[in-house]
Coordinates of C-alpha atoms in Angstrom, one line a residue:
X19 CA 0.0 0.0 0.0
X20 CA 1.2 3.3 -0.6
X21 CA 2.8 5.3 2.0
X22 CA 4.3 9.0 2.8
X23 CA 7.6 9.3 5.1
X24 CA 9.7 12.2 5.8
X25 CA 12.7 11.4 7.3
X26 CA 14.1 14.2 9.1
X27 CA 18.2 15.0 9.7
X28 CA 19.0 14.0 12.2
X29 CA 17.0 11.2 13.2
X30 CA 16.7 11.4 17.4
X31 CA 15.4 7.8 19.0
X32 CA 15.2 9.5 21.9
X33 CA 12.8 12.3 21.7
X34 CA 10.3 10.9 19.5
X35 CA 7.2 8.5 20.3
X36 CA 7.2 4.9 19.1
X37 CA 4.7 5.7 16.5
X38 CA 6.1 9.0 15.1
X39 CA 9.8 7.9 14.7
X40 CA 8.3 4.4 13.4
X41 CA 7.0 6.8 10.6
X42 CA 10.0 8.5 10.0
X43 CA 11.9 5.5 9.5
X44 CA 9.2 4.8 6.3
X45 CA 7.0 2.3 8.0
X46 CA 3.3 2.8 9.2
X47 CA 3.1 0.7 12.6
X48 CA 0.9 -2.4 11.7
X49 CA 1.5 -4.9 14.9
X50 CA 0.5 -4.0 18.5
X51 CA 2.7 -2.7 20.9
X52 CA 1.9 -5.0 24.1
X53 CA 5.8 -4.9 25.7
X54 CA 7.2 -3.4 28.4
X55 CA 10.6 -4.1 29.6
X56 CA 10.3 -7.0 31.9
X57 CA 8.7 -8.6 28.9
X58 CA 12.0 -6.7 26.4
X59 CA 14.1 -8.4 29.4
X60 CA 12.0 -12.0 29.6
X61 CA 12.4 -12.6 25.7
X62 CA 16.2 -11.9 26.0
X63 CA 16.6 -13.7 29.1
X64 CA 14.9 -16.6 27.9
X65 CA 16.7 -17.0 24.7
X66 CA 19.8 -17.0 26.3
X67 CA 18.4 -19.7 28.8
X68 CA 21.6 -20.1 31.0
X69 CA 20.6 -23.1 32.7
X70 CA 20.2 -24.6 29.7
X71 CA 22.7 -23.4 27.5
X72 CA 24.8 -24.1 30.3
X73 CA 23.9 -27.9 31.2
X74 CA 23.8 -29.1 27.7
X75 CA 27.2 -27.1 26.3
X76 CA 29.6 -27.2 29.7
X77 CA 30.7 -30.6 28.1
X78 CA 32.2 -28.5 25.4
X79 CA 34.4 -26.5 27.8
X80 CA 34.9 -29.2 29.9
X81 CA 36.9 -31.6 27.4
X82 CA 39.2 -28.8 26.0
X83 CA 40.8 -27.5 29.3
X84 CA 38.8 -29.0 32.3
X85 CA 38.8 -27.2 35.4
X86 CA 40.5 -24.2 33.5
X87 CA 37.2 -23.7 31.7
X88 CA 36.2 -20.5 34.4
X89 CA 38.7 -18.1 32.5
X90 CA 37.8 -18.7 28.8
X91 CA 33.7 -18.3 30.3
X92 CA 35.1 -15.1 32.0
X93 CA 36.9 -13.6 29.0
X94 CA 34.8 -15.0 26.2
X95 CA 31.6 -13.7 28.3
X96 CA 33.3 -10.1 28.6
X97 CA 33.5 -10.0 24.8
X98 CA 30.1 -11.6 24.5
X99 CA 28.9 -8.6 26.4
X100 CA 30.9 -6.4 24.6
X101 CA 29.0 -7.5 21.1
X102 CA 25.3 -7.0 23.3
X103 CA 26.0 -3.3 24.2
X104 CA 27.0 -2.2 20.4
X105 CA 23.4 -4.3 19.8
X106 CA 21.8 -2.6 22.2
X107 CA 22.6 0.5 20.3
X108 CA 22.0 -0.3 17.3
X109 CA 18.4 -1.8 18.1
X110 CA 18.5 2.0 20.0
X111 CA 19.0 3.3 16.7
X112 CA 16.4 1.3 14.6
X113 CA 13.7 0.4 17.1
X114 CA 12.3 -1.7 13.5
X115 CA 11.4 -5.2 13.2
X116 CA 13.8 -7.4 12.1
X117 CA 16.5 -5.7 13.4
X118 CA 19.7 -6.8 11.9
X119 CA 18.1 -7.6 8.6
X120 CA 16.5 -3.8 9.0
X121 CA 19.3 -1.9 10.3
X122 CA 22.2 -3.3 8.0
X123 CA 19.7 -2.9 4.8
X124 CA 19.7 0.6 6.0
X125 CA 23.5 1.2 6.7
X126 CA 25.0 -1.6 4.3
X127 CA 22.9 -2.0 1.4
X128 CA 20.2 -4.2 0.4
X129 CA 22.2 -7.3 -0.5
X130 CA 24.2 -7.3 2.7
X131 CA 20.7 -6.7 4.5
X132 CA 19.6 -9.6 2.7
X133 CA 22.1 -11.6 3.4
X134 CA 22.2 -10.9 7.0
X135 CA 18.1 -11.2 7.6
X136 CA 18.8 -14.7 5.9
X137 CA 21.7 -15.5 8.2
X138 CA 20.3 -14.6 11.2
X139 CA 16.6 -16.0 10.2
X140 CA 18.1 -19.1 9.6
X141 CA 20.3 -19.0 12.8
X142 CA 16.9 -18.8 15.0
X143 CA 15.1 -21.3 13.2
X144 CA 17.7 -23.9 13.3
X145 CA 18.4 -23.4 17.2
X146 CA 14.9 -23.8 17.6
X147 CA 15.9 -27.5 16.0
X148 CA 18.7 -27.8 18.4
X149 CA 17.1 -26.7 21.4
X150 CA 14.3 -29.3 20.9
X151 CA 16.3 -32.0 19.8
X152 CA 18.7 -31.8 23.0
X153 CA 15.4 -31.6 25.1
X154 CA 13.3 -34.5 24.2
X155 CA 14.8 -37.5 25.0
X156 CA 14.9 -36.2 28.7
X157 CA 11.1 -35.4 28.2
X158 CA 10.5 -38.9 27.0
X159 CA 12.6 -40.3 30.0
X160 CA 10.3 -38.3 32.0
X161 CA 7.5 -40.1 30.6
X162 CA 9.2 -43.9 30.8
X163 CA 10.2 -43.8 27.4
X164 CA 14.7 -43.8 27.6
X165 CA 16.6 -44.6 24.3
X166 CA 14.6 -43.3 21.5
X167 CA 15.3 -44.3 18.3
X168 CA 15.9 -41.9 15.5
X169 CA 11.9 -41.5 14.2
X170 CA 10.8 -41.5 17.9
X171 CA 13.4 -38.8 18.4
X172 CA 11.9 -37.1 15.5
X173 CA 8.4 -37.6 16.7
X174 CA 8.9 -36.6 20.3
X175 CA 11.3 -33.1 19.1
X176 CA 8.3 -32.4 16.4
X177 CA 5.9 -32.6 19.4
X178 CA 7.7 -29.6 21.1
X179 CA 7.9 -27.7 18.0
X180 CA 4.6 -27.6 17.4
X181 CA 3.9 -26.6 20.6
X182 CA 6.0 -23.9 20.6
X183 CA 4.2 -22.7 17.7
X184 CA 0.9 -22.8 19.0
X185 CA 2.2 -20.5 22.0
X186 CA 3.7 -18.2 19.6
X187 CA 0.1 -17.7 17.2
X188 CA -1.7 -17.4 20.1
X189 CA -1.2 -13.9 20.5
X190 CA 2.0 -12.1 21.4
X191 CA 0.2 -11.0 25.1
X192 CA -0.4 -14.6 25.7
X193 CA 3.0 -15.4 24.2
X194 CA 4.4 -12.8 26.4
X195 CA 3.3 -14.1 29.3
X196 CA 4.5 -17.8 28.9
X197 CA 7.8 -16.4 28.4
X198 CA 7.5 -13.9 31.1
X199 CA 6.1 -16.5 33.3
X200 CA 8.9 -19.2 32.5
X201 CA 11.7 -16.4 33.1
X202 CA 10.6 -15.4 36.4
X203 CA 10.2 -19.0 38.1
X204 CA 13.4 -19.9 36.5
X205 CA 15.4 -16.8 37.7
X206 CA 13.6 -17.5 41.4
X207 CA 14.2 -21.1 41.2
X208 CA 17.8 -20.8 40.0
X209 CA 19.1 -18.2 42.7
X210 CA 17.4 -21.0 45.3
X211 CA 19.4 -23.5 43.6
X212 CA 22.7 -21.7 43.8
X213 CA 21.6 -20.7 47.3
X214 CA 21.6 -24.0 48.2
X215 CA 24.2 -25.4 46.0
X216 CA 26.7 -23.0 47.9
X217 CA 25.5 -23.9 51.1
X218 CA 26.2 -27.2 50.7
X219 CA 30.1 -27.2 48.7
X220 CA 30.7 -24.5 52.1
X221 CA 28.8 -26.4 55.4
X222 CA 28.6 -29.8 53.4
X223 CA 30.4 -33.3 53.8
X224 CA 31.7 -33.1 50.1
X225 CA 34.8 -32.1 49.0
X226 CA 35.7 -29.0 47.6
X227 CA 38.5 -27.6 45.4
X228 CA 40.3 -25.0 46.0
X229 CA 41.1 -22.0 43.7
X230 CA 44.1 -23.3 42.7
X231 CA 42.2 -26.4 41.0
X232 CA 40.7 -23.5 38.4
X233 CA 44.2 -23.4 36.9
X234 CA 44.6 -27.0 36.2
X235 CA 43.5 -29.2 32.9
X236 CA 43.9 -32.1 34.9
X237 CA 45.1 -34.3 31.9
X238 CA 42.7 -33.3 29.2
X239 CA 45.5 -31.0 27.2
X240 CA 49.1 -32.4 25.9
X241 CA 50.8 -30.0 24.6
X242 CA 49.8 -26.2 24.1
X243 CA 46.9 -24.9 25.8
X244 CA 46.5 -22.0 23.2
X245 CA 44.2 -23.9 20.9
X246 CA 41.9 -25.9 23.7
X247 CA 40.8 -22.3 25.4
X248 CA 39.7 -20.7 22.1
X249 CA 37.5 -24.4 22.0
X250 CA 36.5 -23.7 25.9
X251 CA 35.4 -19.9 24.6
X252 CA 32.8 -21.5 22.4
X253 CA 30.9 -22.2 25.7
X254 CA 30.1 -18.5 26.1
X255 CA 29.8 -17.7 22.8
X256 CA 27.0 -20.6 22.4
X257 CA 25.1 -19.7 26.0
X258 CA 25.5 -15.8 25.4
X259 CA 24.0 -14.9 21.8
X260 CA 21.1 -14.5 19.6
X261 CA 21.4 -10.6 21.0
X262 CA 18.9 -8.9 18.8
X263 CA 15.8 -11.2 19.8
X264 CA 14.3 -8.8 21.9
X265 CA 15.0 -5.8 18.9
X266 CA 13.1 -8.3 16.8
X267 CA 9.8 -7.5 18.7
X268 CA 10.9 -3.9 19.1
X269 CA 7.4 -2.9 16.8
X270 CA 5.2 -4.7 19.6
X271 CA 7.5 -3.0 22.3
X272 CA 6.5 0.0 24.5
X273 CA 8.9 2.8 24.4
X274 CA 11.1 0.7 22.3
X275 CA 14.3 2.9 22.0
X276 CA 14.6 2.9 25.4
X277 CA 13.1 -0.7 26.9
X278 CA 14.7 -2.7 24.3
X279 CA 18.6 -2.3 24.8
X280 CA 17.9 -2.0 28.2
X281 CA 16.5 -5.2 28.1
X282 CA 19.1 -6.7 26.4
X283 CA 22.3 -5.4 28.3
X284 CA 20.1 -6.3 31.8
X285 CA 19.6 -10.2 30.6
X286 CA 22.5 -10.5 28.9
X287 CA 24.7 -9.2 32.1
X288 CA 22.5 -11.1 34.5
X289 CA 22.7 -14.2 32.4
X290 CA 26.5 -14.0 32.2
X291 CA 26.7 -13.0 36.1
X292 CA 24.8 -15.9 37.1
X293 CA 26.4 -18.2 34.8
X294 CA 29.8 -17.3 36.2
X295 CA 28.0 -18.0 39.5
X296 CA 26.8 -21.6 38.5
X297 CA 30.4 -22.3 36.5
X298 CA 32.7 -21.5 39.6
X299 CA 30.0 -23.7 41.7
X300 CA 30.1 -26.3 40.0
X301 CA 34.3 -26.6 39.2
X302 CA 35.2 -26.2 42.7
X303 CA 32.7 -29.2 43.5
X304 CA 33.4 -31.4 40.1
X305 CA 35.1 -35.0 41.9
X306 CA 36.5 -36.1 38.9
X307 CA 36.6 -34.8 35.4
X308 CA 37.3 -37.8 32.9
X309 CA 34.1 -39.3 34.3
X310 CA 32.6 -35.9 34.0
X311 CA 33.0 -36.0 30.8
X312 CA 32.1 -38.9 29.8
X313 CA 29.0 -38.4 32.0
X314 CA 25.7 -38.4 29.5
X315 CA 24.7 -35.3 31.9
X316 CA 27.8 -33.3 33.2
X317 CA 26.3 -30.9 35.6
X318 CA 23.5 -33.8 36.8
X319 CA 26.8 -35.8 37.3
X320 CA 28.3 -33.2 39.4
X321 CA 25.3 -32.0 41.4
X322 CA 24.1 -35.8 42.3
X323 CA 26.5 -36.4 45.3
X324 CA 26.7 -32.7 46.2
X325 CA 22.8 -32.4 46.6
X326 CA 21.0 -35.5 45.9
X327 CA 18.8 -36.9 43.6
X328 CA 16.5 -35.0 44.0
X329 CA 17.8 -31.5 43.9
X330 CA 19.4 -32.4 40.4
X331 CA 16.8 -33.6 38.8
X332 CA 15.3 -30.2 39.5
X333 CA 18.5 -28.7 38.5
X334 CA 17.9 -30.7 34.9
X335 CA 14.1 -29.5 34.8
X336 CA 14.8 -25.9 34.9
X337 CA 17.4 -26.8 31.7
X338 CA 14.7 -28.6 30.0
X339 CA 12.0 -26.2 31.0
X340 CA 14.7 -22.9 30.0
X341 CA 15.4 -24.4 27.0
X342 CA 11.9 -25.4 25.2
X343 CA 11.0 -21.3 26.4
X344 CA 14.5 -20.3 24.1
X345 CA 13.3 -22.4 21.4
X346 CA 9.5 -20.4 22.2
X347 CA 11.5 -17.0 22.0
X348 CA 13.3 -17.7 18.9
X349 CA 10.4 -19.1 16.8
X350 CA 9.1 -16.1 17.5
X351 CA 12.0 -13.6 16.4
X352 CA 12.6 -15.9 13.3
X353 CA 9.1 -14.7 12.4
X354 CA 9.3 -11.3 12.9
X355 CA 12.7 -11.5 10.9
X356 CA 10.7 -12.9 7.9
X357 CA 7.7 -10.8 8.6
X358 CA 10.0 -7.8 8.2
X359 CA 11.2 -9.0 5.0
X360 CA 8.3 -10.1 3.1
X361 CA 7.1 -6.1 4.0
X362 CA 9.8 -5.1 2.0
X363 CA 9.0 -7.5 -0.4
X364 CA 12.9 -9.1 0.3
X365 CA 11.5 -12.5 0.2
X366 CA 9.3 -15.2 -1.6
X367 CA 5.7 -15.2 -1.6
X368 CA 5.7 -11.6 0.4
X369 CA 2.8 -11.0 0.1
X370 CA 1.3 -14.2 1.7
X371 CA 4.2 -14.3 4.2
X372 CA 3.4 -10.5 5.5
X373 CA -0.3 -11.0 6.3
X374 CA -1.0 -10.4 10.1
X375 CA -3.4 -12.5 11.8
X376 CA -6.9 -10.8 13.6
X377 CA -4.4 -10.4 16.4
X378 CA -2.2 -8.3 14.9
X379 CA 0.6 -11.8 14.8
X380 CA 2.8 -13.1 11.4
X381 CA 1.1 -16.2 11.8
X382 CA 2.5 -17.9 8.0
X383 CA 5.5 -16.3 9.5
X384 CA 5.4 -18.4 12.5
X385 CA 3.9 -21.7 10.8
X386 CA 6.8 -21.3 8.3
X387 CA 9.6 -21.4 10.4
X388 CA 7.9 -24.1 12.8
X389 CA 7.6 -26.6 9.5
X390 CA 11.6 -25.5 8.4
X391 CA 12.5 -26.5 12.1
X392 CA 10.4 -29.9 11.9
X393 CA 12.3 -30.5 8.7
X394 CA 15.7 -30.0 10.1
X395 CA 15.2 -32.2 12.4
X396 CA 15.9 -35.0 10.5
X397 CA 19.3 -34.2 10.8
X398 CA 18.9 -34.4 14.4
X399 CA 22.2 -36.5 14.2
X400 CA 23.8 -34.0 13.7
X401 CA 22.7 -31.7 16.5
X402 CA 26.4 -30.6 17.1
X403 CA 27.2 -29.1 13.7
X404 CA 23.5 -27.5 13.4
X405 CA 24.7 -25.4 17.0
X406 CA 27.7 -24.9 15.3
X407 CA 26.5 -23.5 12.5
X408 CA 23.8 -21.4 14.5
X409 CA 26.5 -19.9 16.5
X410 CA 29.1 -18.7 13.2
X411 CA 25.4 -17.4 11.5
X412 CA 24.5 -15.8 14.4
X413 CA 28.3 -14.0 14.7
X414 CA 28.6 -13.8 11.0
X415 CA 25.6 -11.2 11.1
X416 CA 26.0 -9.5 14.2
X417 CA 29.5 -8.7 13.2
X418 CA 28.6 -7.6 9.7
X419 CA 26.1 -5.1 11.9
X420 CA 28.7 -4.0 13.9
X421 CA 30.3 -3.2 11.1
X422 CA 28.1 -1.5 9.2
X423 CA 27.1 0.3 12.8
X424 CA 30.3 1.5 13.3
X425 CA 30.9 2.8 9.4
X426 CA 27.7 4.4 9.7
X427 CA 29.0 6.3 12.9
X428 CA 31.9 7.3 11.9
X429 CA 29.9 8.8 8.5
X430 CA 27.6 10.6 10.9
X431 CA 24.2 9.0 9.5
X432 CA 23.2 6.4 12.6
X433 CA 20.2 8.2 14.1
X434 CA 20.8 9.6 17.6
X435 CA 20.0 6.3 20.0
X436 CA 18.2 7.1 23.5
X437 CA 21.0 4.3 24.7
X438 CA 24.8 4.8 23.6
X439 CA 27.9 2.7 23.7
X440 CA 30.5 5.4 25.4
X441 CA 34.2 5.1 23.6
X442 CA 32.7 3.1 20.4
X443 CA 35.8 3.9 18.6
X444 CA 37.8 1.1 20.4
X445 CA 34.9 -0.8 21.7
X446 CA 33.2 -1.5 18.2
X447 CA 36.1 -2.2 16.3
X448 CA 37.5 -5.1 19.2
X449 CA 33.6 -6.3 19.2
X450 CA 34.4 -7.1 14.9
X451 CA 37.7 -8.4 15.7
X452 CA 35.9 -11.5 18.2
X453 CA 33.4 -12.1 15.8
X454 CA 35.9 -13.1 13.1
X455 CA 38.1 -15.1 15.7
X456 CA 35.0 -16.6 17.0
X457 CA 33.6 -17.4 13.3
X458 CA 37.3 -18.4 11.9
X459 CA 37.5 -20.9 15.5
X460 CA 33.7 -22.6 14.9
X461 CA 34.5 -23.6 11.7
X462 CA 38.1 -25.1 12.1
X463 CA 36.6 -27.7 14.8
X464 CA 34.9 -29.1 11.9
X465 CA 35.7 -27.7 9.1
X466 CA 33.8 -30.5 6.9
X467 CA 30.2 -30.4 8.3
X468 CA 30.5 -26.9 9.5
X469 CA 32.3 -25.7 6.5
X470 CA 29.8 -27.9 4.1
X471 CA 26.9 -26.5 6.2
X472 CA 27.5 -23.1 5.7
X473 CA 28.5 -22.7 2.0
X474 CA 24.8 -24.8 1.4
X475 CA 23.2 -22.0 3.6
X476 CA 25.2 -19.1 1.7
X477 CA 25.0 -20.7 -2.0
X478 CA 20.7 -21.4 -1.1
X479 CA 21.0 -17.5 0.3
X480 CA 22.8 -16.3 -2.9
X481 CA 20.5 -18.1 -5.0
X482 CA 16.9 -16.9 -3.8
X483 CA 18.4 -13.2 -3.8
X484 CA 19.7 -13.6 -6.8
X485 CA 17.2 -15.1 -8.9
X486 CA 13.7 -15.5 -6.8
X487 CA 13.5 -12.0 -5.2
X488 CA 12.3 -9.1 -7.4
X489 CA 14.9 -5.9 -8.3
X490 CA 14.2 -2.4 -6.2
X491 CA 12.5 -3.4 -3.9
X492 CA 11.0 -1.3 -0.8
X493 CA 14.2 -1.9 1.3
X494 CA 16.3 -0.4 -1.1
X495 CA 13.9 2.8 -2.0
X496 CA 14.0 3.6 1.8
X497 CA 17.9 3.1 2.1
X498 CA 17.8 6.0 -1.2
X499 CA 15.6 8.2 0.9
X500 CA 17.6 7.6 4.3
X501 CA 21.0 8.4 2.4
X502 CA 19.3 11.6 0.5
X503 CA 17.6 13.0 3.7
X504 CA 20.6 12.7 6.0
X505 CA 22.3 15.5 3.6
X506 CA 19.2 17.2 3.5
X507 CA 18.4 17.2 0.0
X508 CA 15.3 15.4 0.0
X509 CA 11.4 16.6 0.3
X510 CA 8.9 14.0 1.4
X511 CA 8.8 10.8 -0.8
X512 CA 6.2 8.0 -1.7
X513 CA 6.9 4.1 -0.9
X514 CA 4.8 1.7 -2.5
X515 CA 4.3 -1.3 -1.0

């Protein structure tokens, strides 16, 4: 439909109402703006799930440099951070659904906007894959059913997805407050277990390790310990990401500008504050590490004699439970990142794909990535290298927005953000720099399946850009009238959509 936008110079997120700087950045607001910033906070939290990312990935960590895994989680997690606050800003910026996709098709360009939407898209969709997969065999253990076979496995995982997709058509209130809902007993129940999980490493029978243990490998590195604690990083860099979820829902977010990055640098820094918590915990009261690591579950290895039976299990629910509401959250930013782009008309069958249900929700949006998930998951044995490959999609597109973020700032045409990353001159460029060490690290553990993985997702990425999406596009009209009104040269133009 046709549609008027004048896009004043400068842009100022932080003066202007949702509504009115929505409009100035050339879109008429269509969904409904139901979010405050617990909710900004619980869709960010519960992505990041760190119970769960935690109890299924510490195995990682734990076989490259055992007990020594606290200081790549303390380093790597710094850096994570680092990458959340200049996505805080940019989602500051360009309070616009789909986020990344929207903000680099602004800054970079419409194929690297492309490019990174279909990155990023695909990132979410597949971790909703991965987050399922790792969960259902413990929810069919829970319900008498242990060693699935592979269909089963597929059955049971397909079961969760589609569940997860009900909760997100619903209605993004009701969505909301599952999510909200799941956050908030996990954050109480969590602080109780590390309450109690302290209590009993300090007044306990068990033994306890000293600090000194935290420098020690303990036999699982021969030879130089560079290359294993750039492996232990990738436990941070898998619990800590998916940053711009919450900017993906900054259209149905009150007072966006401001509640979003908030949102994000308080559940990011929360999540990697308790996570250090739970790490250092769990190290000092780890008896030995080969079994450890061969344990099926690590941490319910770890916790059993410390706490009981009992208190573990519960320990392993609030993974399981953490993790099915991160696969929840990123169902639904995957559909708001292809919402976004079928409204520019960036993607096939737009028009069908951008229809919003009576409630105001990309329902095809949602349905679609809930059927690309189901279909992954008959590569479910290869959960490993699909997590791999979410986390090098996930930094491959945050760091190209950092990068276009940081060009764009030093250009002077980034809209003045009501939050601001103070020294971004150093800060953005070292927050680049991690994402390509990061990246270069992910794929040379498995170069083969990783490497394959990624050049199918790029060459299928190339492809539909190239040859199924139709030339000049909305996207790119609004990245001419963003560039001409920032030099003040032009009036008020038409977009027709």
């Amino acid at each position: 439909m046709p549609r008027r936008s004048k896009l004043p110079s400068p842009l100022d997120a932080a003066t202007q109402s949702d509504d009115d700087y929505l409009e100035q950045l050339g879109y008429r607001p269509e969904l409904k703006r139901t979010l405050g910033l617990f909710s900004s906070f619980a869709l960010q939290f519960g992505n990041i799930a760190p119970i769960g990312g935690i109890v299924f990935t510490i195995g990682v960590a734990l076989s490259a440099v055992g007990p020594a895994t606290m200081w790549p989680w303390l380093i790597a997690g710094a850096l994570q951070m680092l990458i959340a606050f200049c996505v805080a800003e940019a989602c500051s910026s360009f309070p616009i659904a789909g986020a990344a996709y929207s903000i680099v098709s602004r800054l970079g360009g419409r194929l690297f906007g492309w490019q990174t939407g279909w990155w990023i898209e695909i990132a979410h969709v597949v971790s909703v894959s991965g987050s399922c997969i790792a969960i259902a065999p413990i929810v069919a253990s829970w319900l008498g059913f242990n060693d699935l076979s592979h269909w089963w496995t597929v059955g049971v995982t397909g079961a969760l997805i589609l569940t997860s997709t009900l909760i997100n058509v619903i209605s993004v209130k009701w969505g909301a407050r599952f999510v909200n809902a799941g956050v908030f007993a996990t954050i109480v129940a969590c602080i109780l277990v590390s309450v109690i999980l302290a209590g009993a490493l300090v007044f306990g029978h068990s033994p306890v390790h000293g600090i000194d243990y935290l420098f020690t490998t303990q036999g699982t590195v021969t030879g130089s310990v560079a290359l294993p604690l750039l492996f232990a990083a990738l436990l941070p860099c898998i619990v800590l990401n998916g940053f711009d979820v919450s900017g993906n829902a900054s259209e149905e977010t009150v007072h966006a500008s401001r509640s979003v990055p908030r949102g994000m640098v308080i559940a990011n820094g929360s999540s990697y504050l308790f996570g250090t918590v739970v790490i250092l915990l769990l190290l000092l009261g780890m008896r030995n590490v080969p079994d450890t690591i061969n344990a099926t579950q690590p941490v319910t290895f770890i916790l059993e004699p410390i706490l009981g039976v009992a208190m573990a299990k519960v320990f392993e629910v609030l993974a399981v439970y953490g993790l099915f509401v991160s696969a929840v959250v990123l169902q639904m930013a995957g559909a708001r990142v292809l919402w976004a782009q079928a409204r520019d008309g960036e993607f096939p069958m737009a028009r069908a794909i951008g229809r919003l249900n009576k409630d105001k929700v990309p329902a095809i949006a949602v349905w679609t990535g809930g059927v690309i998930a189901f279909l992954l998951v008959l590569w479910s044995a290869l959960y490993a290298v699909l997590i791999a490959m979410t986390v090098v999609l996930w930094v491959a597109g945050y760091g190209l927005l950092i990068g276009c973020m940081l060009v764009g700032k030093l250009r002077g045409v980034v809209p003045k953000p009501a939050f601001e990353v103070k020294a971004w001159r150093v800060l953005f460029p070292i927050a680049i720099l991690w994402s390509i060490v990061i990246a270069v690290v992910l794929i040379y553990q498995n170069p083969v399946q990783v490497g394959i993985g990624l050049l199918i997702v790029a060459a299928v990425g190339v492809g539909i850009y190239f040859f199924a999406l139709p030339k000049g596009q909305a996207i790119e009209r609004l990245v001419a009238e963003h560039a001409a009104e920032r030099v003040g040269e032009g009036p008020i133009h038409t977009v027709d959509l």
